Amino acid sequence: MKTASIITTVRHNIGDDFVREGILSVLRDVAPIQQIELIHKHSPVTAVYGQENLRNLRISRVSDPVFRVMRSKNRITDADLLIQSGAPVYWCHPNLAHCANNEWFDPLIKKRFLPDRRGRKFLNIAGGSCQTYHSNGIEVETCLKCKAYIAEFFDACDLTLLRDDLAKKMLNIAGRDADVLPCTSIFARDYLNIAPKKGEYIVVNFMENGGHYTFSQNIDAYKWRKNFALIVQKLQRHGRVIAACHTSSEEKLAKEIVPDVETYIVPNEHVAFMNFYAAARFAIVNRVHAGFMMASFGKPAAVIGNDSRALMIKNLNLLPHYVEDVDGALIDIMIDDLLAREHTYRDEVEEVRSKARSAYVEKISTVI
Ligand SMILES: [Zn+2]
């Protein structure tokens, strides 16, 4: 296999970097790939060589069709294998947001890849859902647009592997089916050869309202801020606590709520974050992929969230919690559970990682 092009994000969200590095780790077990090309999905024109810095969607929408007409050299045409990497791929929020309207499928897949398929394989790996926390996926049933899109996307792929059970339910509603495996971010450490280190500190992480969006759920932002302060205070009895901040706004917020909290931030440097998580003890986080990365190093994590992404941590035998359910008593339970598993979770997750890797390799081997 000469070139694999990956639909992902670039210098945008380290969670996406973790997932992608994990996919590359699994691919290395399946087939040698000489060249990896990245496409920043939020600006599809980055598929065109030389346009990597054109990261504005509006400009992308105007310029990409021009590059198509000009037949400019690009990463979709050059791909021997095309991969959609991780991220929510199915979401449907009436009057708010629909996965059918995403920015990348039409320009990259419908306009570039499918008309020029040449038997080339397209894999959707570690895609997930992004619904309200308690959703059962039924939103797709009444949204004909998303239902049709989910089926069309599935049919365009040679293989779909999902990372959470709700995504599977949504796919089922669209009349298709796929297996669920733990998110590939747990293999990123293998690809980059980063080993777990002795745990030195406890990690926390704060996002306003407990997640990226609220999706009109009734979430008390003030209550979650107070609970975050309580989590830090309770954890500090057990050792050094550091707030991992994936963005500078997260750091600002964490400091605003707990002024003396120690923070860690190296924007968009996923390898730095991996090394940071490798030397931690355990975590209570909003960022799902902070939880996944910690867990991959054998450090247990509790994920507090407000959307269905948080639920995928269950695939690692760890517990998610709805942000509105958090109170002092639940925080104590979380901390006790993490302390109890601090030194035993590593064996548990190694079993999960080993089984998941075999399953990914087996599934991908059947199509490439
Ligand atoms: Zn929809």
Coordinates of C-alpha atoms and ligand atoms in Angstrom, one line a residue:
M1 CA 0.0 0.0 0.0
K2 CA 1.6 3.3 -1.0
T3 CA -0.5 6.1 0.3
A4 CA -3.2 6.3 3.0
S5 CA -5.1 9.5 3.3
I6 CA -6.9 10.2 6.5
I7 CA -9.9 12.4 7.1
T8 CA -9.2 13.9 10.5
T9 CA -8.4 17.2 12.1
V10 CA -4.9 18.8 12.1
R11 CA -3.6 21.0 14.9
H12 CA -7.2 21.3 16.1
N13 CA -8.1 18.8 18.8
I14 CA -5.6 16.4 20.4
G15 CA -8.3 13.8 20.9
D16 CA -8.5 13.5 17.1
D17 CA -4.7 13.1 17.0
F18 CA -4.9 10.3 19.6
V19 CA -7.5 8.4 17.6
R20 CA -5.6 8.8 14.4
E21 CA -2.3 7.6 15.8
G22 CA -4.1 4.6 17.2
I23 CA -5.5 3.7 13.8
L24 CA -2.0 4.0 12.3
S25 CA -0.8 1.6 15.0
V26 CA -3.4 -1.0 14.0
L27 CA -2.8 -0.5 10.3
R28 CA 0.9 -1.2 10.8
D29 CA -0.1 -4.7 12.0
V30 CA -2.2 -5.2 8.8
A31 CA -0.3 -3.7 5.9
P32 CA 2.8 -1.6 5.3
I33 CA 1.9 2.0 4.3
Q34 CA 4.6 4.2 2.8
Q35 CA 2.9 7.6 2.9
I36 CA 0.4 9.0 5.3
E37 CA -1.6 12.2 4.2
L38 CA -3.8 14.1 6.5
I39 CA -6.9 16.1 5.5
H40 CA -8.3 18.7 8.0
K41 CA -12.0 17.8 7.6
H42 CA -13.3 21.2 8.9
S43 CA -11.8 22.7 5.7
P44 CA -12.0 20.1 3.0
V45 CA -9.9 22.2 0.6
T46 CA -6.9 21.0 2.7
A47 CA -7.1 17.8 0.6
V48 CA -5.4 19.9 -2.1
Y49 CA -1.6 19.9 -1.9
G50 CA -0.4 23.4 -1.0
Q51 CA -3.7 24.4 0.6
E52 CA -3.0 22.9 4.1
N53 CA -3.1 26.4 5.7
L54 CA -6.5 27.3 4.2
R55 CA -8.4 26.4 7.3
N56 CA -11.5 28.5 6.9
L57 CA -14.7 26.6 5.9
R58 CA -16.3 29.5 4.0
I59 CA -13.2 30.0 1.9
S60 CA -12.9 26.2 1.5
R61 CA -16.5 26.1 0.1
V62 CA -15.6 28.7 -2.5
S63 CA -12.1 27.5 -3.4
D64 CA -12.5 23.7 -3.3
P65 CA -14.8 23.5 -6.4
V66 CA -12.3 25.7 -8.3
F67 CA -9.5 23.3 -7.5
R68 CA -11.7 20.4 -8.5
V69 CA -12.4 21.9 -11.9
M70 CA -8.7 22.6 -12.3
R71 CA -8.0 19.0 -11.4
S72 CA -5.4 20.1 -8.8
K73 CA -3.3 17.3 -7.3
N74 CA -4.9 16.2 -4.1
R75 CA -4.9 13.7 -1.3
I76 CA -8.2 12.0 -2.3
T77 CA -7.1 11.2 -5.8
D78 CA -3.7 10.1 -4.6
A79 CA -5.0 7.9 -1.9
D80 CA -4.7 4.1 -2.3
L81 CA -6.7 3.8 0.9
L82 CA -9.0 6.4 2.4
I83 CA -9.9 6.5 6.1
Q84 CA -12.4 8.4 8.1
S85 CA -10.7 8.7 11.5
G86 CA -12.7 8.7 14.8
A87 CA -14.8 11.6 15.9
P88 CA -18.6 11.8 16.1
V89 CA -20.0 10.7 12.8
Y90 CA -23.6 10.3 13.7
W91 CA -25.5 13.2 15.4
C92 CA -29.0 14.4 15.0
H93 CA -30.5 17.2 17.1
P94 CA -33.9 18.5 15.8
N95 CA -33.7 22.2 15.0
L96 CA -30.0 22.3 15.9
A97 CA -27.5 20.1 14.1
H98 CA -27.6 17.2 11.7
C99 CA -24.8 14.9 10.6
A100 CA -26.3 14.9 7.2
N101 CA -25.1 18.6 6.9
N102 CA -21.5 17.9 7.8
E103 CA -18.9 19.9 5.9
W104 CA -16.7 17.1 4.5
F105 CA -18.8 14.2 3.1
D106 CA -20.1 16.0 0.1
P107 CA -16.8 17.6 -1.2
L108 CA -14.5 14.8 -0.2
I109 CA -16.5 11.7 -0.7
K110 CA -19.4 12.4 -3.1
K111 CA -17.6 14.9 -5.3
R112 CA -14.0 13.6 -5.3
F113 CA -13.8 10.0 -4.1
L114 CA -16.9 8.1 -5.3
P115 CA -16.8 9.3 -8.9
D116 CA -13.2 8.2 -9.1
R117 CA -13.3 5.1 -7.0
R118 CA -11.1 2.7 -9.0
G119 CA -11.8 -0.1 -6.5
R120 CA -10.1 1.8 -3.7
K121 CA -11.1 1.1 -0.1
F122 CA -12.7 3.5 2.2
L123 CA -12.8 2.7 5.9
N124 CA -14.8 4.5 8.7
I125 CA -12.9 3.6 11.8
A126 CA -13.8 4.5 15.4
G127 CA -16.6 6.8 14.5
G128 CA -19.1 7.5 17.2
S129 CA -22.3 9.3 18.2
C130 CA -22.8 12.7 19.7
Q131 CA -26.3 12.8 21.1
T132 CA -27.7 14.0 24.4
Y133 CA -26.5 12.0 27.3
H134 CA -29.7 9.9 27.7
S135 CA -30.6 9.6 24.0
N136 CA -31.6 6.2 22.6
G137 CA -30.9 7.4 19.1
I138 CA -34.6 7.7 18.2
E139 CA -34.0 11.2 16.8
V140 CA -32.7 9.5 13.6
E141 CA -36.0 7.7 13.2
T142 CA -37.9 10.9 12.4
C143 CA -35.1 12.8 10.6
L144 CA -35.2 11.4 7.1
K145 CA -32.2 13.4 6.0
C146 CA -29.8 12.0 8.7
K147 CA -31.3 8.5 8.3
A148 CA -30.6 8.5 4.6
Y149 CA -27.1 10.1 5.1
I150 CA -26.1 7.5 7.7
A151 CA -27.1 4.7 5.3
E152 CA -25.3 6.4 2.3
F153 CA -22.1 6.9 4.3
F154 CA -22.2 3.3 5.5
D155 CA -22.7 2.1 1.9
A156 CA -19.8 4.2 0.6
C157 CA -17.5 2.4 3.1
D158 CA -15.9 -1.0 2.7
L159 CA -15.8 -1.2 6.5
T160 CA -17.4 0.7 9.4
L161 CA -16.3 0.1 12.9
L162 CA -17.9 2.2 15.6
R163 CA -16.7 3.2 19.1
D164 CA -20.0 3.4 21.1
D165 CA -23.2 1.4 21.4
L166 CA -25.5 4.4 20.6
A167 CA -23.7 4.9 17.3
K168 CA -24.6 1.3 16.5
K169 CA -28.3 1.9 17.4
M170 CA -28.4 5.0 15.2
L171 CA -26.9 2.9 12.3
N172 CA -29.4 0.2 13.0
I173 CA -32.2 2.7 12.7
A174 CA -30.8 3.6 9.3
G175 CA -31.1 -0.1 8.4
R176 CA -27.4 -1.0 8.6
D177 CA -25.1 -2.6 11.2
A178 CA -21.5 -2.6 12.3
D179 CA -19.4 -3.8 15.2
V180 CA -18.5 -1.7 18.2
L181 CA -14.9 -1.7 19.4
P182 CA -13.1 0.5 22.0
C183 CA -11.9 3.8 20.4
T184 CA -8.5 3.3 18.7
S185 CA -7.0 6.1 20.8
I186 CA -5.9 3.3 23.2
F187 CA -3.3 2.2 20.7
A188 CA -1.7 5.7 20.1
R189 CA 0.9 5.0 22.8
D190 CA 2.0 1.8 20.8
Y191 CA 2.5 3.8 17.6
L192 CA 4.5 6.5 19.3
N193 CA 6.3 4.1 21.6
I194 CA 5.4 5.8 24.8
A195 CA 5.3 3.6 27.9
P196 CA 3.5 4.3 31.2
K197 CA 5.5 5.8 34.0
K198 CA 5.2 5.8 37.7
G199 CA 2.1 7.8 38.7
E200 CA 3.1 11.2 40.1
Y201 CA -0.1 13.3 40.1
I202 CA -3.9 13.1 39.8
V203 CA -5.5 14.7 36.7
V204 CA -8.7 16.7 36.4
N205 CA -10.2 18.5 33.5
F206 CA -12.9 21.1 33.2
M207 CA -15.2 22.1 30.4
E208 CA -18.1 24.5 30.8
N209 CA -21.3 22.6 31.2
G210 CA -19.3 19.3 31.1
G211 CA -18.9 19.1 27.4
H212 CA -18.6 20.8 24.0
Y213 CA -22.4 21.6 23.6
T214 CA -25.5 21.4 25.8
F215 CA -27.9 20.4 23.1
S216 CA -30.7 22.2 25.0
Q217 CA -30.3 19.9 28.0
N218 CA -31.1 21.6 31.2
I219 CA -27.6 21.8 32.7
D220 CA -26.7 24.0 35.6
A221 CA -23.4 25.5 34.7
Y222 CA -22.9 27.0 38.1
K223 CA -23.5 23.7 39.9
W224 CA -20.9 22.0 37.7
R225 CA -18.4 24.8 38.4
K226 CA -19.0 24.3 42.2
N227 CA -18.7 20.5 41.8
F228 CA -15.4 20.9 39.9
A229 CA -14.0 22.9 42.8
L230 CA -15.2 20.2 45.2
I231 CA -13.5 17.5 43.1
V232 CA -10.2 19.3 43.2
Q233 CA -10.5 19.9 46.9
K234 CA -11.4 16.3 47.7
L235 CA -8.6 15.0 45.4
Q236 CA -6.0 17.2 46.9
R237 CA -6.3 15.1 50.1
H238 CA -4.8 12.2 48.1
G239 CA -1.9 14.0 46.4
R240 CA -0.9 16.5 43.8
V241 CA -3.7 17.5 41.5
I242 CA -3.1 19.0 38.0
A243 CA -5.8 20.3 35.6
A244 CA -5.0 19.1 32.1
C245 CA -6.3 21.9 29.7
H246 CA -6.7 20.9 26.1
T247 CA -7.3 24.6 25.2
S248 CA -6.3 27.9 26.6
S249 CA -10.0 28.7 27.4
E250 CA -10.1 25.6 29.5
E251 CA -7.1 26.7 31.4
K252 CA -8.6 30.2 32.0
L253 CA -11.8 28.6 33.3
A254 CA -10.1 26.1 35.5
K255 CA -8.1 29.0 37.1
E256 CA -11.2 31.1 37.4
I257 CA -12.9 28.4 39.4
V258 CA -9.9 27.1 41.4
P259 CA -7.4 29.9 41.3
D260 CA -4.5 27.9 42.9
V261 CA -5.0 24.8 40.7
E262 CA -1.9 23.7 38.9
T263 CA -2.5 23.4 35.2
Y264 CA -0.8 21.6 32.2
I265 CA -1.2 22.9 28.7
V266 CA 0.8 22.7 25.5
P267 CA -1.7 23.6 22.9
N268 CA -2.1 21.1 20.0
E269 CA 0.9 19.0 21.1
H270 CA -0.6 15.6 21.5
V271 CA 2.6 13.8 22.1
A272 CA 3.4 16.2 25.0
F273 CA 0.0 15.4 26.5
M274 CA 0.5 11.7 26.1
N275 CA 3.8 11.9 28.0
F276 CA 1.9 13.9 30.7
Y277 CA -0.9 11.3 31.0
A278 CA 1.7 8.5 31.0
A279 CA 3.1 9.8 34.3
A280 CA -0.3 10.4 36.0
R281 CA -2.1 8.3 38.7
F282 CA -5.8 8.5 37.8
A283 CA -8.2 11.1 36.6
I284 CA -11.6 12.7 36.8
V285 CA -12.2 14.5 33.5
N286 CA -14.7 16.0 31.1
R287 CA -12.5 15.4 28.1
V288 CA -13.3 11.8 26.9
H289 CA -10.0 11.4 25.2
A290 CA -8.1 12.5 28.3
G291 CA -9.9 9.6 29.9
F292 CA -9.0 7.3 27.0
M293 CA -5.4 8.2 27.0
M294 CA -5.0 7.9 30.7
A295 CA -6.7 4.5 30.6
S296 CA -4.5 3.3 27.8
F297 CA -1.5 3.7 30.2
G298 CA -3.3 1.7 32.9
K299 CA -4.4 4.8 34.8
P300 CA -8.1 4.6 35.6
A301 CA -10.4 7.6 34.8
A302 CA -13.9 8.7 35.5
V303 CA -15.5 10.7 32.7
I304 CA -18.1 13.3 33.5
G305 CA -20.0 14.4 30.5
N306 CA -23.2 15.8 29.0
D307 CA -23.4 14.0 25.7
S308 CA -23.2 10.4 24.5
R309 CA -19.5 10.6 23.7
A310 CA -18.8 10.2 27.4
L311 CA -20.5 6.7 27.3
M312 CA -17.8 5.2 25.2
I313 CA -15.5 5.0 28.2
K314 CA -17.7 2.0 29.3
N315 CA -15.8 0.0 26.6
L316 CA -12.7 0.3 28.9
N317 CA -14.6 -1.0 32.0
L318 CA -14.7 2.6 33.3
L319 CA -17.7 4.7 34.4
P320 CA -19.2 7.7 32.8
H321 CA -21.4 10.1 34.8
Y322 CA -23.9 12.6 33.6
V323 CA -22.8 16.1 34.7
E324 CA -26.1 16.9 36.3
D325 CA -25.9 13.8 38.5
V326 CA -22.7 14.8 40.2
D327 CA -22.8 15.7 43.9
G328 CA -20.6 15.3 46.9
A329 CA -21.6 11.7 47.5
L330 CA -21.0 10.7 43.9
I331 CA -17.6 12.4 43.9
D332 CA -16.6 10.4 47.0
I333 CA -17.7 7.2 45.3
M334 CA -15.7 8.1 42.1
I335 CA -12.6 8.8 44.1
D336 CA -12.9 5.6 46.2
D337 CA -13.3 3.6 43.0
L338 CA -10.3 5.2 41.3
L339 CA -8.1 4.8 44.4
A340 CA -9.1 1.1 44.6
R341 CA -8.2 0.5 41.0
E342 CA -5.1 2.7 40.8
H343 CA -2.7 -0.3 40.8
T344 CA -4.9 -3.0 39.4
Y345 CA -6.5 -1.3 36.3
R346 CA -3.3 -1.8 34.2
D347 CA -3.9 -5.5 33.9
E348 CA -7.5 -5.0 33.2
V349 CA -6.9 -2.5 30.4
E350 CA -4.1 -4.5 28.9
E351 CA -6.6 -7.3 28.3
V352 CA -9.0 -4.9 26.7
R353 CA -6.3 -3.4 24.5
S354 CA -5.1 -6.8 23.4
K355 CA -8.5 -8.1 22.5
A356 CA -9.5 -4.9 20.8
R357 CA -6.3 -4.8 18.7
S358 CA -6.9 -8.4 17.5
A359 CA -10.4 -7.5 16.6
Y360 CA -9.4 -4.4 14.6
V361 CA -6.6 -6.3 12.8
E362 CA -9.0 -9.1 11.9
K363 CA -11.7 -6.8 10.6
I364 CA -9.4 -4.5 8.6
S365 CA -7.5 -7.5 7.2
T366 CA -10.6 -8.7 5.6
V367 CA -11.0 -5.6 3.5
I368 CA -7.4 -4.4 2.6
Ligands
ZN1 ZN -31.0 14.8 11.7

